[in-house]
Coordinates of C-alpha atoms (C1' of nucleotides) in Angstrom, one line a residue:
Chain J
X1 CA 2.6 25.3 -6.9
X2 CA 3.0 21.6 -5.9
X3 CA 0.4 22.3 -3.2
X4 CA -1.0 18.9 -3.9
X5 CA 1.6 17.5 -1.2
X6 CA -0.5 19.6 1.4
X7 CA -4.0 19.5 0.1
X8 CA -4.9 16.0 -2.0
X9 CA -6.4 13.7 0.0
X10 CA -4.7 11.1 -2.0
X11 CA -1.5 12.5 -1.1
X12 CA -2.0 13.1 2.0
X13 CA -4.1 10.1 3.7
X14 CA -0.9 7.9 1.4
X15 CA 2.0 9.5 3.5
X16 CA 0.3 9.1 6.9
X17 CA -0.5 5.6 5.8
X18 CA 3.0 4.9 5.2
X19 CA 4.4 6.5 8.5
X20 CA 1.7 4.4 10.6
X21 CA 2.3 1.2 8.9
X22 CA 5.9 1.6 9.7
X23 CA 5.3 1.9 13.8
X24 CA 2.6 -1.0 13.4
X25 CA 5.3 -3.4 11.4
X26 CA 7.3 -2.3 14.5
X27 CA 5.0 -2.8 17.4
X28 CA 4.1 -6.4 15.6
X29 CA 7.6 -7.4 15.4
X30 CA 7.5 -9.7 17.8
X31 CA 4.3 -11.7 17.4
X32 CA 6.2 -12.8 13.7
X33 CA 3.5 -11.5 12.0
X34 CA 2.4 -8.4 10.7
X35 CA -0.3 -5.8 11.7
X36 CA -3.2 -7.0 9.4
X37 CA -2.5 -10.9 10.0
X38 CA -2.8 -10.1 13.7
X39 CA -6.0 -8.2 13.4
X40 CA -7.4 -10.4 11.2
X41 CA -6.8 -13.0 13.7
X42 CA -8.6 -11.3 16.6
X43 CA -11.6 -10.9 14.2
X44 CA -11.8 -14.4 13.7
X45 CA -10.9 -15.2 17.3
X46 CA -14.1 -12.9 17.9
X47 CA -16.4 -14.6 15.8
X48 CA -15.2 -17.7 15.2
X49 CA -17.0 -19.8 11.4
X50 CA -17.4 -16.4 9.8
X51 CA -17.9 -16.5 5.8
X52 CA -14.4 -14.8 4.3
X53 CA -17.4 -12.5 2.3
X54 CA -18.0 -11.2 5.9
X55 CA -14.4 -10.8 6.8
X56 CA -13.2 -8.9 3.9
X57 CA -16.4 -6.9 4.4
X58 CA -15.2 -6.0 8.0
X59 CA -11.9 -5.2 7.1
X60 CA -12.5 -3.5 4.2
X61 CA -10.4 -5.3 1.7
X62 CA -10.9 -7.4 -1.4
X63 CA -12.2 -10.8 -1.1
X64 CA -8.9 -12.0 -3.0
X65 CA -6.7 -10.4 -0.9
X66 CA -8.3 -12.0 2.1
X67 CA -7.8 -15.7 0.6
X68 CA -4.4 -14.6 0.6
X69 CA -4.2 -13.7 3.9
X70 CA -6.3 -17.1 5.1
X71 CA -4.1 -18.7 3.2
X72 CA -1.1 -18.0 5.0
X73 CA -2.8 -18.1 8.7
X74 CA -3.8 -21.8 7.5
X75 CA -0.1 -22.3 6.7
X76 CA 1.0 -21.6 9.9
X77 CA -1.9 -23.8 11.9
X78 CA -3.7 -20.4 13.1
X79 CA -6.8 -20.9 11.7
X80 CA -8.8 -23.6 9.4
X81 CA -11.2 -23.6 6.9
X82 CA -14.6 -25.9 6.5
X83 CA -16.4 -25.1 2.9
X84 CA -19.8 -25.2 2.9
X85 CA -21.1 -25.2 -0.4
X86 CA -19.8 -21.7 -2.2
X87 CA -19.7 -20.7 1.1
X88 CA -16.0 -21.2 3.1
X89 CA -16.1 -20.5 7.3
X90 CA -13.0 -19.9 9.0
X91 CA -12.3 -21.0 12.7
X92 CA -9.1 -20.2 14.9
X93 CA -7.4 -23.0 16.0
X94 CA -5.8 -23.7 19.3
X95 CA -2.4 -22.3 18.6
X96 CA -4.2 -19.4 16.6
X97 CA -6.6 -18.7 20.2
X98 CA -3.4 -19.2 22.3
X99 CA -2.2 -15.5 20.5
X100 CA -4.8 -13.6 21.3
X101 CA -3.3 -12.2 24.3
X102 CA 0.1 -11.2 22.7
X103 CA -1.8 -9.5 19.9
X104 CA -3.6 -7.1 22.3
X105 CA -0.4 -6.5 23.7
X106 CA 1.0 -5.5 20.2
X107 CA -1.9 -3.1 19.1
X108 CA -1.4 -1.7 22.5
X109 CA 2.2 -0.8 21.8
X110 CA 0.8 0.6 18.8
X111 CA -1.5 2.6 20.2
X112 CA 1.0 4.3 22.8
X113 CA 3.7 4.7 20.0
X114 CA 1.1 7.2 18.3
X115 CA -0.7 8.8 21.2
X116 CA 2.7 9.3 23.2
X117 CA 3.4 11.6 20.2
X118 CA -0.4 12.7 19.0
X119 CA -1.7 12.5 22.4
X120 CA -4.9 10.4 22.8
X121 CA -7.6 12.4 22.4
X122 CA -6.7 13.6 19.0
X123 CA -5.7 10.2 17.9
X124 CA -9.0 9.1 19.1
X125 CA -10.5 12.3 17.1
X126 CA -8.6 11.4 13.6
X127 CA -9.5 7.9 14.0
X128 CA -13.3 8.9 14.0
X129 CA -12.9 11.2 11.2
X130 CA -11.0 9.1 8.9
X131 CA -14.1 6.2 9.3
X132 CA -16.6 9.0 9.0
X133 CA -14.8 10.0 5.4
X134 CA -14.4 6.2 4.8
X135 CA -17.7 5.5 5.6
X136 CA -19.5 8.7 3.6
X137 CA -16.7 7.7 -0.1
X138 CA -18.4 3.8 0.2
X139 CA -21.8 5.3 0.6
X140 CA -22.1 3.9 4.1
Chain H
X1 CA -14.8 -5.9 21.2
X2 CA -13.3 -5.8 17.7
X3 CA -13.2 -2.0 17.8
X4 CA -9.6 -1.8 16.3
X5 CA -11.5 -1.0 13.1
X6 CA -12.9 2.1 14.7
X7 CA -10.2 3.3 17.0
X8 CA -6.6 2.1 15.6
X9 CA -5.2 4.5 14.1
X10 CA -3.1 1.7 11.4
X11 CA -6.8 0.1 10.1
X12 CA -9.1 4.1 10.0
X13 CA -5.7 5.0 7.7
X14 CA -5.2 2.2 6.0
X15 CA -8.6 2.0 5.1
X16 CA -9.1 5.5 3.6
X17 CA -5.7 5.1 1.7
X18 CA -7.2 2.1 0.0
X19 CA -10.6 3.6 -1.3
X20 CA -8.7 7.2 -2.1
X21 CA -6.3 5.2 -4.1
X22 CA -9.0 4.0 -6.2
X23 CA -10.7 6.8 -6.8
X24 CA -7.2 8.3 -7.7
X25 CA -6.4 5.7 -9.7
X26 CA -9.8 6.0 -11.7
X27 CA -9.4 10.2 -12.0
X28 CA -5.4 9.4 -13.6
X29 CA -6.6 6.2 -15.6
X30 CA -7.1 8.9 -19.2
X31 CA -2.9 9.8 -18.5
X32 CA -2.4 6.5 -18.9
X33 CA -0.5 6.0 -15.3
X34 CA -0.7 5.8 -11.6
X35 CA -1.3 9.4 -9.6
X36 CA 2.1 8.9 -8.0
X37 CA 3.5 8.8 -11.2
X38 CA 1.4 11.7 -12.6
X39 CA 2.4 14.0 -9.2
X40 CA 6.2 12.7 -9.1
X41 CA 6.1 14.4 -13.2
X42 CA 4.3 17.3 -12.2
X43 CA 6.7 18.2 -9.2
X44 CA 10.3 17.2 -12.0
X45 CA 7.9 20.1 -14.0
X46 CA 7.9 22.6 -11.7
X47 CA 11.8 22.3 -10.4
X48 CA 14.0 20.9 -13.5
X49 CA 17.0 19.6 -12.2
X50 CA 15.9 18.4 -8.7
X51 CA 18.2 15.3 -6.9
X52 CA 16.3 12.3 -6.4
X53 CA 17.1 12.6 -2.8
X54 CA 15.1 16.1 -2.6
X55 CA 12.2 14.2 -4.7
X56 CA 12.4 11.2 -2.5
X57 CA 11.6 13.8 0.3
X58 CA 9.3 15.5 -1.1
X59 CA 6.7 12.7 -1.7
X60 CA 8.0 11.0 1.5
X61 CA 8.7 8.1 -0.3
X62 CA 11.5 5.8 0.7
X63 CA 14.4 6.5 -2.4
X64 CA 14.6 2.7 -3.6
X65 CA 11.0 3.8 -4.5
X66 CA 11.4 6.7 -6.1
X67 CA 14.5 5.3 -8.1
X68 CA 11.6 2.4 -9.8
X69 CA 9.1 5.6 -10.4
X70 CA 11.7 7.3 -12.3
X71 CA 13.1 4.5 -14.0
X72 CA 9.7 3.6 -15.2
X73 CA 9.0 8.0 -16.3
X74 CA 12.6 7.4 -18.0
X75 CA 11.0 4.4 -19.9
X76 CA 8.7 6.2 -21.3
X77 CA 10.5 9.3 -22.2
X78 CA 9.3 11.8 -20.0
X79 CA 12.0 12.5 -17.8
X80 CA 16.0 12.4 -18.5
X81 CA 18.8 12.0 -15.6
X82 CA 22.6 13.5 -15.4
X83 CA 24.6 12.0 -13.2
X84 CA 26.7 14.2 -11.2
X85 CA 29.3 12.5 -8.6
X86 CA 26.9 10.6 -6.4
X87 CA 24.0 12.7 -6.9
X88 CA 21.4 12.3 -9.5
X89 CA 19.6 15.2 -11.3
X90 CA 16.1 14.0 -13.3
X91 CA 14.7 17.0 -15.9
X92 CA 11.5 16.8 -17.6
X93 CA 11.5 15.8 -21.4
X94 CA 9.3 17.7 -23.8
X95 CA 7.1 14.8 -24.1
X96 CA 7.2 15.4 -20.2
X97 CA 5.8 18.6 -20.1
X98 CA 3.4 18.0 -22.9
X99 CA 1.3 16.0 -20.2
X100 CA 1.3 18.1 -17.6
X101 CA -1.7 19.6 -18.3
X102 CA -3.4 16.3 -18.3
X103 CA -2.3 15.7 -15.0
X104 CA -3.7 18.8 -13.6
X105 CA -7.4 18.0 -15.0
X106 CA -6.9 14.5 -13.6
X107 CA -5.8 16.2 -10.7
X108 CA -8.7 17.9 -10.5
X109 CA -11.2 14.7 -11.5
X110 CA -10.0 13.4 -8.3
X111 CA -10.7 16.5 -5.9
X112 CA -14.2 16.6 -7.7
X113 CA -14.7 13.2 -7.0
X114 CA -14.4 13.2 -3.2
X115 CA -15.5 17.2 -2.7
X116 CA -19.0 16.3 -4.0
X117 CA -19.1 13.9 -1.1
X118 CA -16.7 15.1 1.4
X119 CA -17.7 18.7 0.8
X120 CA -14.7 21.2 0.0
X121 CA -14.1 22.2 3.6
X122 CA -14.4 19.4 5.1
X123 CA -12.0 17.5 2.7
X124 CA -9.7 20.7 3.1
X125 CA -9.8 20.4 7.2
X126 CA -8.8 16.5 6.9
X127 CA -6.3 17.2 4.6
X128 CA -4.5 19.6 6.7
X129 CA -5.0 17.5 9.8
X130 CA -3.5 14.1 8.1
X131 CA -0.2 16.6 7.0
X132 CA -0.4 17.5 11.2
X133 CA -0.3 14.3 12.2
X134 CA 2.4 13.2 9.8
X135 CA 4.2 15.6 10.6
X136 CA 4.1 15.2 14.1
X137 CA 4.8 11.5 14.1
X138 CA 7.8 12.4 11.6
X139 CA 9.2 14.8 14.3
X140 CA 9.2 17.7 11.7
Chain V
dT1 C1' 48.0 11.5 1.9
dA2 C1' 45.6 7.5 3.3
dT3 C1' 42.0 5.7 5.7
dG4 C1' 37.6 5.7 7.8
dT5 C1' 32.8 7.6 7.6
dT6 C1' 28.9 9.5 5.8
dT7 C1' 26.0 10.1 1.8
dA8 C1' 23.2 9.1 -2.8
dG9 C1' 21.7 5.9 -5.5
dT10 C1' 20.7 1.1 -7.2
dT11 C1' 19.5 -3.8 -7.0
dG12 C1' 17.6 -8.0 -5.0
dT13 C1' 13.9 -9.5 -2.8
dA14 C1' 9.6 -9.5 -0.3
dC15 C1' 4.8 -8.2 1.0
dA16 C1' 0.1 -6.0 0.9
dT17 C1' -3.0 -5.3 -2.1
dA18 C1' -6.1 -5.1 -6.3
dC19 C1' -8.5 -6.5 -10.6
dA20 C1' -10.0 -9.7 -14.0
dA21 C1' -10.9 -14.2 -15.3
dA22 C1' -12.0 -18.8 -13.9
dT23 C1' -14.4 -22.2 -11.0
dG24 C1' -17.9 -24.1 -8.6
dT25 C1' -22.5 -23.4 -6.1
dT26 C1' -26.9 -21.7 -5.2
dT27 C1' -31.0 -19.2 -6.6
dT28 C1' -34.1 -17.5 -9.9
dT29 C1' -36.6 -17.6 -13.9
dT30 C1' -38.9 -19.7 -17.6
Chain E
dA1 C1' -36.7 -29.5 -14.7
dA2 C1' -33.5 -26.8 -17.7
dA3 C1' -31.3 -22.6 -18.4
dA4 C1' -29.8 -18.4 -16.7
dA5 C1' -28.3 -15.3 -13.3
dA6 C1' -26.1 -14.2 -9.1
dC7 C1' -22.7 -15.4 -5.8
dA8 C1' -18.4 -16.8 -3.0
dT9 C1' -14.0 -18.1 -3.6
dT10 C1' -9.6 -18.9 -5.9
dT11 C1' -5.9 -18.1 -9.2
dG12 C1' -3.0 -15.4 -12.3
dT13 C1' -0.9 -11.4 -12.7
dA14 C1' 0.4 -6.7 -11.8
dT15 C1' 1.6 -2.5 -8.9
dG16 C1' 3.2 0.3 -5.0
dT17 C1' 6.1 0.2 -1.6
dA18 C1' 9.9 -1.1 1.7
dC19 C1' 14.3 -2.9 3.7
dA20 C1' 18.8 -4.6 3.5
dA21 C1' 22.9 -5.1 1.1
dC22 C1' 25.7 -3.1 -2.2
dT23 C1' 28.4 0.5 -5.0
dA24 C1' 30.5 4.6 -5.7
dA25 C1' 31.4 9.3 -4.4
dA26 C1' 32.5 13.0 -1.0
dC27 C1' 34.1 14.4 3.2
dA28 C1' 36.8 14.3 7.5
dT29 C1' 40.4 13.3 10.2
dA30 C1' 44.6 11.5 11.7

DNA sequence: TATGTTTAGTTGTACATACAAATGTTTTTT
DNA sequence: AAAAAACATTTGTATGTACAACTAAACATA
């Protein structure tokens, strides 16, 4: 009857959401931040004056939810913001740069949490799968 | 460089959970509430009587959660609860199981919706492999 | 039987996230 | 050049979700 559990993508894609953000809260612990701050971070760290449009594009989130998250890496002197017309480019700062190695350190913890248990290849496997749905539902 | 998008496990889920959730929120938006909601109602249908603890488990949900879903069902009259000791038993109200077969066509919006892109097989396959996982990294 | 321990549920609080409306800026059209 | 359309960002507000602390009940053990 309530199959759904077992075969609505909704349902499903949710609880594994859940579990994973749990071991990535975890595995962030210690950097004081959490999983998406730190990953945001990096992005920026990458390529640093990118437009916030191209951010949220990269992650994949609303533009408003990524002023949110700017907002607070401004806060605590990680990044800073030059607006150039409608246009706003965010640069890591040195405090912000001077993470970058304890982040990789973090997602690495990550990543052994799940593929101690998964084993790597089929994380790697479901990782691919889950952006080739993604990409295919956005049209991409 | 920046492949955490691709390969981490946290961002591939997270990002699928998002755009699901839309179009699941789209498909349920005629009932008038969220899909969690609608598939918390469906499962008080089909058990009458069930603990919140059981229900909590069932939708692997943490129960402080589940406690502000049925508060919000009780609300609106479509569930009841009888306390029992420390347990808590929730029951359906007629006006309860008057929508049930509203949330079974939204239900079925939303499988529409992502198996004319996914294909049926292929959405079938991920589904089963995202209960896998979860359940492995649950330990169950 | 009394006291300690586990269990079920609730409440306070916090965070990620989204949408819709508002603001300010650039580009296009007339 | 003025008016209109498109665009990038921000702000207000709402929702799903969790954890930690708490309450109250049940169970266990001494």
């Amino acid at each position: 009857m309530s199959d759904f559990r077992y075969n609505c993508l909704y349902f499903t894609t949710n609880r594994l959401s859940r579990i994973i953000t749990k071991m990535a809260d975890e595995a962030f612990a210690p950097t004081g931040f959490s999983p998406m701050y730190g990953y945001l971070l990096l992005l920026i760290i990458e390529d640093p004056g990118s437009a916030q449009k191209k951010l949220a594009e990269q992650l994949d989130i609303a533009p408003s939810t990524l002023t949110r998250f700017i907002e607070k890496l401004e806060q605590r002197g990680l990044v800073h913001r030059t607006t150039h017309g409608k246009t706003v480019l965010v640069y890591p700062t040195d405090a912000g740069r001077a993470l970058e190695n304890e982040i990789h350190m973090a997602s690495k913890r990550l990543h052994q949490m799940y593929e101690r248990i998964l084993g790597k290849t089929a994380s790697d496997l479901l990782s691919r799968e889950l952006v080739n749905s993604s990409d295919q539902l956005e049209g991409k």
